[in-house]
CSV table of C-alpha atoms and ligand atoms in Angstrom, one decimal:
chain,number,residue,atom,x,y,z
A,156,UNK,CA,168.3,9.9,-87.8
A,157,UNK,CA,165.9,8.5,-85.2
A,158,UNK,CA,163.5,10.9,-83.7
A,159,UNK,CA,161.6,10.0,-80.6
A,160,UNK,CA,159.2,13.0,-80.6
A,161,UNK,CA,156.8,11.3,-78.2
A,162,UNK,CA,159.5,11.2,-75.5
A,163,UNK,CA,160.5,14.8,-76.1
A,164,UNK,CA,156.8,15.9,-76.0
A,165,UNK,CA,156.1,14.1,-72.7
A,166,UNK,CA,159.2,15.4,-71.1
A,167,UNK,CA,158.6,19.0,-72.2
A,168,UNK,CA,155.0,19.0,-71.1
A,169,UNK,CA,155.8,17.4,-67.8
A,170,UNK,CA,158.5,20.0,-67.2
A,171,UNK,CA,156.2,22.8,-68.1
A,172,UNK,CA,153.5,21.6,-65.8
A,173,UNK,CA,156.0,21.5,-63.0
A,174,UNK,CA,157.1,25.1,-63.5
A,175,UNK,CA,156.1,27.0,-60.4
A,176,UNK,CA,156.0,30.5,-62.0
A,177,UNK,CA,156.1,32.3,-65.3
A,178,UNK,CA,159.8,32.7,-65.0
A,179,UNK,CA,160.4,29.0,-64.6
A,180,UNK,CA,158.0,28.3,-67.4
A,181,UNK,CA,159.9,30.7,-69.7
A,182,UNK,CA,163.0,28.7,-69.0
A,183,UNK,CA,161.3,25.5,-70.0
A,184,UNK,CA,160.0,27.1,-73.1
A,185,UNK,CA,163.5,28.3,-74.0
A,186,UNK,CA,165.0,24.9,-73.3
A,187,UNK,CA,162.9,23.4,-76.1
A,188,UNK,CA,161.8,26.2,-78.5
A,189,UNK,CA,164.5,28.9,-77.8
A,190,UNK,CA,167.2,29.6,-80.3
A,191,UNK,CA,169.5,27.0,-78.7
A,192,UNK,CA,166.5,24.8,-77.7
A,193,UNK,CA,166.2,21.1,-78.4
A,194,UNK,CA,163.4,21.3,-80.9
A,195,UNK,CA,165.1,24.2,-82.7
A,196,UNK,CA,168.3,22.1,-82.9
A,197,UNK,CA,166.3,19.3,-84.6
A,198,UNK,CA,165.1,21.7,-87.2
A,199,UNK,CA,168.6,23.0,-87.7
A,200,UNK,CA,169.9,19.5,-88.1
A,201,UNK,CA,167.6,18.6,-91.0
A,202,UNK,CA,170.5,18.8,-93.4
A,203,UNK,CA,172.0,15.6,-92.0
A,204,UNK,CA,168.8,13.7,-92.6
A,205,UNK,CA,168.8,11.7,-95.8
A,206,UNK,CA,166.8,13.5,-98.5
A,207,UNK,CA,164.1,10.9,-98.7
A,208,UNK,CA,163.4,10.9,-95.0
A,209,UNK,CA,163.5,14.7,-94.7
A,210,UNK,CA,159.8,15.5,-95.5
A,211,UNK,CA,158.5,13.1,-92.9
A,212,UNK,CA,161.1,14.1,-90.4
A,213,UNK,CA,160.4,17.8,-91.0
A,214,UNK,CA,156.7,17.3,-90.5
A,215,UNK,CA,157.2,15.4,-87.3
A,216,UNK,CA,159.5,18.1,-85.8
A,217,UNK,CA,157.2,20.8,-86.9
A,218,UNK,CA,154.2,19.1,-85.5
A,219,UNK,CA,156.0,18.7,-82.3
A,220,UNK,CA,156.9,22.4,-82.2
A,221,UNK,CA,153.3,23.5,-82.9
A,222,UNK,CA,152.1,21.1,-80.2
A,223,UNK,CA,154.6,22.4,-77.6
A,224,UNK,CA,153.8,26.0,-78.4
A,225,UNK,CA,150.2,25.4,-77.8
A,226,UNK,CA,150.9,23.4,-74.6
A,227,UNK,CA,153.2,26.1,-73.2
A,228,UNK,CA,150.8,28.8,-74.0
A,229,UNK,CA,148.0,27.0,-72.2
A,230,UNK,CA,150.3,26.4,-69.2
A,231,UNK,CA,151.3,30.0,-69.3
A,232,UNK,CA,147.7,31.2,-69.0
A,233,UNK,CA,147.2,29.0,-65.9
A,234,UNK,CA,150.5,30.2,-64.3
A,235,UNK,CA,149.6,33.9,-65.0
A,236,UNK,CA,146.1,33.5,-63.6
A,237,UNK,CA,147.5,31.9,-60.4
A,238,UNK,CA,150.1,34.7,-60.1
A,239,UNK,CA,147.5,37.4,-60.5
A,240,UNK,CA,145.3,35.8,-57.9
A,241,UNK,CA,148.3,35.7,-55.5
A,242,UNK,CA,149.1,39.4,-56.2
A,243,UNK,CA,145.6,40.5,-55.6
A,244,UNK,CA,145.4,38.6,-52.4
A,245,UNK,CA,148.6,40.1,-51.1
A,246,UNK,CA,147.5,43.6,-52.0
A,247,UNK,CA,144.1,43.4,-50.7
A,248,UNK,CA,143.0,46.6,-48.9
A,249,UNK,CA,140.1,47.1,-46.5
A,250,UNK,CA,138.2,49.9,-48.0
A,251,UNK,CA,136.1,50.2,-45.0
A,252,UNK,CA,139.0,51.3,-42.8
A,253,UNK,CA,139.1,55.0,-41.9
A,254,UNK,CA,141.6,56.9,-44.0
A,255,UNK,CA,144.7,58.6,-42.7
A,256,UNK,CA,144.2,62.4,-42.6
A,257,UNK,CA,146.7,64.5,-44.4
A,258,UNK,CA,147.8,67.5,-42.4
A,259,UNK,CA,147.6,70.5,-44.7
A,260,UNK,CA,149.6,73.6,-44.1
A,261,UNK,CA,148.2,77.0,-44.5
A,262,UNK,CA,149.8,80.1,-46.0
A,263,UNK,CA,151.4,82.5,-43.5
A,264,UNK,CA,149.4,85.6,-42.9
A,265,UNK,CA,152.3,87.7,-44.2
A,266,UNK,CA,152.3,85.6,-47.4
A,267,UNK,CA,148.5,85.9,-47.7
A,268,UNK,CA,148.6,89.8,-47.4
A,269,UNK,CA,151.6,89.9,-49.8
A,270,UNK,CA,149.8,87.8,-52.3
A,271,UNK,CA,146.6,89.8,-52.0
A,272,UNK,CA,148.5,93.1,-52.4
A,273,UNK,CA,150.2,91.7,-55.6
A,274,UNK,CA,146.7,90.6,-56.9
A,275,UNK,CA,145.2,94.0,-56.3
A,276,UNK,CA,148.1,96.0,-57.9
A,277,UNK,CA,148.8,93.5,-60.7
A,278,UNK,CA,145.1,94.0,-61.6
A,279,UNK,CA,145.9,97.7,-62.1
A,280,UNK,CA,148.8,96.9,-64.4
A,281,UNK,CA,151.8,97.0,-62.1
A,282,UNK,CA,154.9,94.8,-62.7
A,283,UNK,CA,156.9,93.2,-59.9
A,284,UNK,CA,160.5,94.2,-59.3
A,285,UNK,CA,162.5,92.6,-56.5
A,286,UNK,CA,165.7,94.3,-55.4
A,287,UNK,CA,168.6,92.9,-53.3
A,288,UNK,CA,168.4,92.7,-49.5
A,289,UNK,CA,172.0,93.7,-49.1
A,290,UNK,CA,172.0,97.2,-50.6
A,291,UNK,CA,174.5,99.9,-51.1
A,292,UNK,CA,174.2,103.1,-49.2
A,293,UNK,CA,173.7,104.9,-52.5
A,294,UNK,CA,170.5,103.0,-53.4
A,295,UNK,CA,169.1,102.8,-50.0
A,296,UNK,CA,169.7,106.5,-49.1
A,297,UNK,CA,171.8,108.8,-51.3
A,298,UNK,CA,170.0,108.4,-54.6
A,299,UNK,CA,166.7,108.7,-52.6
A,300,UNK,CA,167.7,112.3,-51.8
A,301,UNK,CA,169.1,111.3,-48.4
A,302,UNK,CA,172.8,112.1,-48.4
A,303,UNK,CA,175.2,111.1,-45.7
A,304,UNK,CA,174.6,113.9,-43.2
A,305,UNK,CA,170.8,114.2,-43.9
A,306,UNK,CA,168.8,114.2,-40.6
A,307,UNK,CA,166.2,111.9,-42.2
A,308,UNK,CA,168.8,109.0,-42.0
A,309,UNK,CA,167.9,108.9,-38.2
A,310,UNK,CA,164.3,108.0,-39.1
A,311,UNK,CA,165.6,104.5,-39.7
A,312,UNK,CA,168.1,102.6,-37.5
A,313,UNK,CA,170.3,101.0,-40.0
A,314,UNK,CA,172.4,97.7,-39.9
A,315,UNK,CA,175.6,98.7,-41.7
A,316,UNK,CA,177.7,95.8,-43.0
A,317,UNK,CA,180.5,98.1,-44.2
A,318,UNK,CA,180.8,101.8,-44.8
A,319,UNK,CA,179.3,101.2,-48.2
A,320,UNK,CA,176.9,98.3,-47.8
A,321,UNK,CA,173.9,97.8,-45.5
A,322,UNK,CA,170.9,95.7,-45.0
A,323,UNK,CA,168.2,97.7,-46.9
A,324,UNK,CA,165.9,99.6,-44.5
A,325,UNK,CA,163.3,100.2,-47.2
A,326,UNK,CA,162.1,98.7,-50.5
A,327,UNK,CA,162.3,102.3,-51.8
A,328,UNK,CA,165.8,101.4,-52.9
A,329,UNK,CA,164.1,99.3,-55.7
A,330,UNK,CA,162.7,102.6,-57.2
A,331,UNK,CA,166.2,103.7,-58.1
A,332,UNK,CA,167.3,100.4,-59.4
A,333,UNK,CA,164.3,100.2,-61.7
A,334,UNK,CA,164.3,103.9,-62.9
A,335,UNK,CA,168.0,103.6,-63.8
A,336,UNK,CA,167.1,100.8,-66.1
A,337,UNK,CA,163.8,101.9,-67.5
A,338,UNK,CA,162.3,105.1,-68.8
A,339,UNK,CA,158.5,106.0,-68.1
A,340,UNK,CA,155.8,104.8,-68.3
A,341,UNK,CA,156.7,102.9,-65.1
A,342,UNK,CA,154.3,101.0,-62.8
A,343,UNK,CA,156.3,99.0,-60.4
A,344,UNK,CA,155.4,97.0,-57.3
A,345,UNK,CA,158.3,95.9,-55.2
A,346,UNK,CA,157.8,93.5,-52.3
A,347,UNK,CA,160.6,92.4,-50.0
A,348,UNK,CA,162.2,92.0,-46.6
A,349,UNK,CA,163.7,95.1,-44.9
A,350,UNK,CA,165.8,95.4,-41.8
A,351,UNK,CA,166.0,97.9,-39.0
A,352,UNK,CA,167.5,97.9,-35.5
A,353,UNK,CA,164.1,98.2,-33.9
A,354,UNK,CA,162.3,95.8,-31.5
A,355,UNK,CA,159.0,96.1,-29.7
A,356,UNK,CA,155.3,94.9,-29.9
A,357,UNK,CA,154.9,96.6,-33.3
A,358,UNK,CA,158.4,96.7,-34.6
A,359,UNK,CA,160.6,93.8,-35.6
A,360,UNK,CA,164.3,93.9,-36.8
A,361,UNK,CA,163.2,92.2,-40.0
A,362,UNK,CA,159.8,92.9,-41.7
A,363,UNK,CA,158.3,93.1,-45.1
A,364,UNK,CA,157.4,96.1,-47.2
A,365,UNK,CA,155.5,96.6,-50.4
A,366,UNK,CA,156.7,99.5,-52.5
A,367,UNK,CA,154.8,101.1,-55.4
A,368,UNK,CA,156.0,103.5,-58.0
A,369,UNK,CA,154.2,105.1,-60.9
A,370,UNK,CA,156.0,107.5,-63.3
A,371,UNK,CA,154.5,108.9,-66.4
A,372,UNK,CA,153.4,112.2,-68.0
A,373,UNK,CA,150.7,114.1,-66.0
A,374,UNK,CA,150.6,111.9,-62.9
A,375,UNK,CA,149.2,113.8,-59.9
A,376,UNK,CA,148.4,113.3,-56.3
A,377,UNK,CA,144.8,112.6,-57.3
A,378,UNK,CA,145.9,109.5,-59.2
A,379,UNK,CA,147.6,108.3,-56.0
A,380,UNK,CA,144.6,108.8,-53.9
A,381,UNK,CA,142.2,107.2,-56.4
A,382,UNK,CA,144.4,104.2,-56.5
A,383,UNK,CA,144.8,104.0,-52.7
A,384,UNK,CA,141.0,104.2,-52.3
A,385,UNK,CA,140.7,101.2,-54.6
A,386,UNK,CA,143.4,99.4,-52.6
A,387,UNK,CA,141.6,100.1,-49.2
A,388,UNK,CA,138.3,99.0,-50.5
A,389,UNK,CA,139.6,95.6,-51.8
A,390,UNK,CA,142.0,95.0,-48.9
A,391,UNK,CA,139.8,96.1,-45.9
A,392,UNK,CA,136.1,96.6,-46.7
A,393,UNK,CA,133.8,98.0,-49.4
A,394,UNK,CA,133.1,101.0,-47.3
A,395,UNK,CA,136.8,101.8,-46.4
A,396,UNK,CA,137.9,105.4,-47.1
A,397,UNK,CA,141.4,106.9,-47.2
A,398,UNK,CA,142.7,110.3,-45.9
A,399,UNK,CA,146.0,112.0,-46.7
A,400,UNK,CA,147.9,113.9,-44.0
A,401,UNK,CA,151.0,116.0,-44.8
A,402,UNK,CA,154.2,114.3,-43.8
A,403,UNK,CA,157.9,114.3,-44.7
A,404,UNK,CA,160.1,111.8,-46.7
A,405,UNK,CA,163.2,113.0,-48.4
A,406,UNK,CA,162.4,111.2,-51.7
A,407,UNK,CA,158.8,112.6,-52.1
A,408,UNK,CA,157.6,116.1,-52.3
A,409,UNK,CA,154.9,116.6,-51.2
A,410,UNK,CA,154.9,113.7,-48.8
A,411,UNK,CA,151.8,112.2,-47.2
A,412,UNK,CA,150.9,109.7,-44.5
A,413,UNK,CA,147.9,107.7,-45.6
A,414,UNK,CA,145.2,106.7,-43.1
A,415,UNK,CA,142.4,104.2,-43.8
A,416,UNK,CA,139.1,104.5,-42.0
A,417,UNK,CA,139.0,101.9,-39.2
A,418,UNK,CA,137.4,98.7,-40.4
A,419,UNK,CA,136.7,97.5,-36.9
A,420,UNK,CA,134.4,100.4,-35.9
A,421,UNK,CA,133.5,101.8,-39.3
A,422,UNK,CA,135.2,105.0,-38.4
A,423,UNK,CA,133.2,105.8,-35.2
A,424,UNK,CA,136.2,105.3,-32.9
A,425,UNK,CA,137.3,102.3,-31.0
A,426,UNK,CA,140.4,100.9,-29.1
A,427,UNK,CA,142.0,99.7,-32.3
A,428,UNK,CA,142.0,103.1,-33.9
A,429,UNK,CA,142.5,104.8,-30.4
A,430,UNK,CA,139.2,106.6,-30.8
A,431,UNK,CA,140.2,108.5,-33.9
A,432,UNK,CA,138.3,106.4,-36.5
A,433,UNK,CA,141.4,106.3,-38.7
A,434,UNK,CA,144.4,104.0,-38.9
A,435,UNK,CA,147.8,104.9,-40.5
A,436,UNK,CA,148.7,102.4,-43.1
A,437,UNK,CA,151.4,103.8,-45.3
A,438,UNK,CA,153.7,106.5,-46.5
A,439,UNK,CA,153.5,108.0,-49.9
A,440,UNK,CA,154.0,111.1,-52.0
A,441,UNK,CA,154.9,112.6,-55.4
A,442,UNK,CA,158.4,111.4,-56.4
A,443,UNK,CA,160.9,114.3,-55.6
A,444,UNK,CA,162.3,115.8,-58.8
A,445,UNK,CA,165.9,115.2,-57.5
A,446,UNK,CA,165.2,111.4,-57.4
A,447,UNK,CA,164.0,111.5,-61.0
A,448,UNK,CA,167.1,113.5,-61.9
A,449,UNK,CA,169.4,111.0,-60.1
A,450,UNK,CA,168.0,108.2,-62.4
A,451,UNK,CA,168.2,110.1,-65.6
A,452,UNK,CA,164.5,110.8,-66.0
A,453,UNK,CA,163.4,114.3,-67.1
A,454,UNK,CA,161.4,115.9,-64.1
A,455,UNK,CA,160.0,118.5,-66.4
A,456,UNK,CA,158.3,116.0,-68.6
A,457,UNK,CA,157.5,113.2,-66.1
A,458,UNK,CA,156.0,113.2,-62.7
A,459,UNK,CA,155.3,110.2,-60.5
A,460,UNK,CA,154.0,109.0,-57.1
A,461,UNK,CA,155.4,106.3,-54.8
A,462,UNK,CA,154.1,104.6,-51.8
A,463,UNK,CA,155.5,102.1,-49.2
A,464,UNK,CA,153.7,100.0,-46.7
A,465,UNK,CA,154.6,97.5,-44.0
A,466,UNK,CA,153.1,94.1,-44.9
A,467,UNK,CA,153.1,92.9,-41.2
A,468,UNK,CA,151.2,96.1,-40.3
A,469,UNK,CA,148.5,95.5,-42.9
A,470,UNK,CA,148.3,91.9,-41.7
A,471,UNK,CA,148.0,93.0,-38.1
A,472,UNK,CA,145.2,95.4,-39.0
A,473,UNK,CA,143.4,93.0,-41.2
A,474,UNK,CA,143.4,90.1,-38.8
A,475,UNK,CA,143.4,91.9,-35.5
A,476,UNK,CA,146.9,90.7,-34.5
A,477,UNK,CA,148.3,92.7,-31.5
A,478,UNK,CA,151.9,91.7,-31.4
A,479,UNK,CA,154.2,91.5,-34.4
A,480,UNK,CA,156.3,88.7,-32.7
A,481,UNK,CA,153.4,86.3,-33.4
A,482,UNK,CA,154.2,86.7,-37.1
A,483,UNK,CA,157.8,85.5,-36.6
A,484,UNK,CA,157.5,82.9,-33.9
A,485,UNK,CA,155.4,80.7,-36.2
A,486,UNK,CA,153.6,78.9,-33.5
A,487,UNK,CA,151.4,76.4,-35.4
A,488,UNK,CA,148.5,77.1,-33.1
A,489,UNK,CA,148.5,80.6,-34.3
A,490,UNK,CA,149.3,79.9,-37.9
A,491,UNK,CA,146.5,77.3,-38.4
A,492,UNK,CA,143.9,80.0,-37.6
A,493,UNK,CA,144.5,81.4,-41.0
A,494,UNK,CA,142.5,79.1,-43.4
A,495,UNK,CA,140.4,79.9,-46.4
B,514,DAH,N1,160.3,104.0,-47.3
B,514,DAH,C1,159.4,104.6,-46.4
B,514,DAH,C2,159.7,104.0,-45.0
B,514,DAH,O1,160.2,102.9,-45.0
B,514,DAH,C3,158.0,104.4,-46.8
B,514,DAH,C4,157.6,105.3,-48.0
B,514,DAH,C5,157.2,106.5,-47.8
B,514,DAH,C6,157.8,104.8,-49.2
B,514,DAH,C7,156.9,107.3,-48.9
B,514,DAH,C8,157.5,105.6,-50.3
B,514,DAH,C9,157.1,106.9,-50.1
B,514,DAH,O2,157.6,105.1,-51.5
B,514,DAH,O3,156.7,107.6,-51.2
B,514,DAH,O4,159.3,104.5,-44.0
């Protein structure tokens, strides 16, 4: 068998040098050295070479293979370098150009206050419980000691969906849901949306409340006030104080309205606190024993306190916002004022 290795060598090298990119070069390489390549075929055809010529033939083919491998590799390096150069040129960036500014959103004031409240009370060991927004009349009213003909139902203008279901008017409904499931000790914080047919500068048909509930042995009103003092100091100012005024809620006995000393004037009296030095921030009280009974908790062994506050109201006081609508219109010019 005649072998013109010189011819093959020249042809292969010329083809490899003509290859414009690494892909084309790869194809040349396969054409000669691949499994079905020309040089590989020669090696495979060794059997047909007469035995005495075989060593010389084999050496020749092998030399050719080694030579081509080296040549292709050298060519590959050149092609790769050229390609890299092109890539870098096409991706060149001008690092002196001014960057594009990303517009960052800010957290909504209601979210900020909600998060802050969660921080404060989680730090005191409260766990979060979120009840449903569509609630049954039983959880929203009846179990909270407010049966169908109770006058206190008029305190909240309710959106009824059916005779049985409504949009919850208060997160207090969550108290029942949790106490039905869990025996004391209980320390629950329940944030959520509530709904009332109410609409003016300080009332919106949808707003947010934060409910708190603590039930255990020997819980007293003093525990409530101590905890609220801590809340007022962390939420408003180091020097904030609280004051309890008697009030009425069907699910607490006694019930109180909690005022915080006005942070704007330090309690001296100003337009924000209408000259009184105090601002009403939440309702609270000792859990009515009927409510505990409704949930299967022994009122002779356990006592508890509960509180509920409007998150929008706290946000309005904290940031000096005079109309609750600002919190739902979501005008960016208003929202972007709340930055860290
Ligand atoms: N649920 C009451 C409301 O929406 C607020 C409230 C008052 C919650 C007293 C309580 C409480 O847990 O003890 O007006």
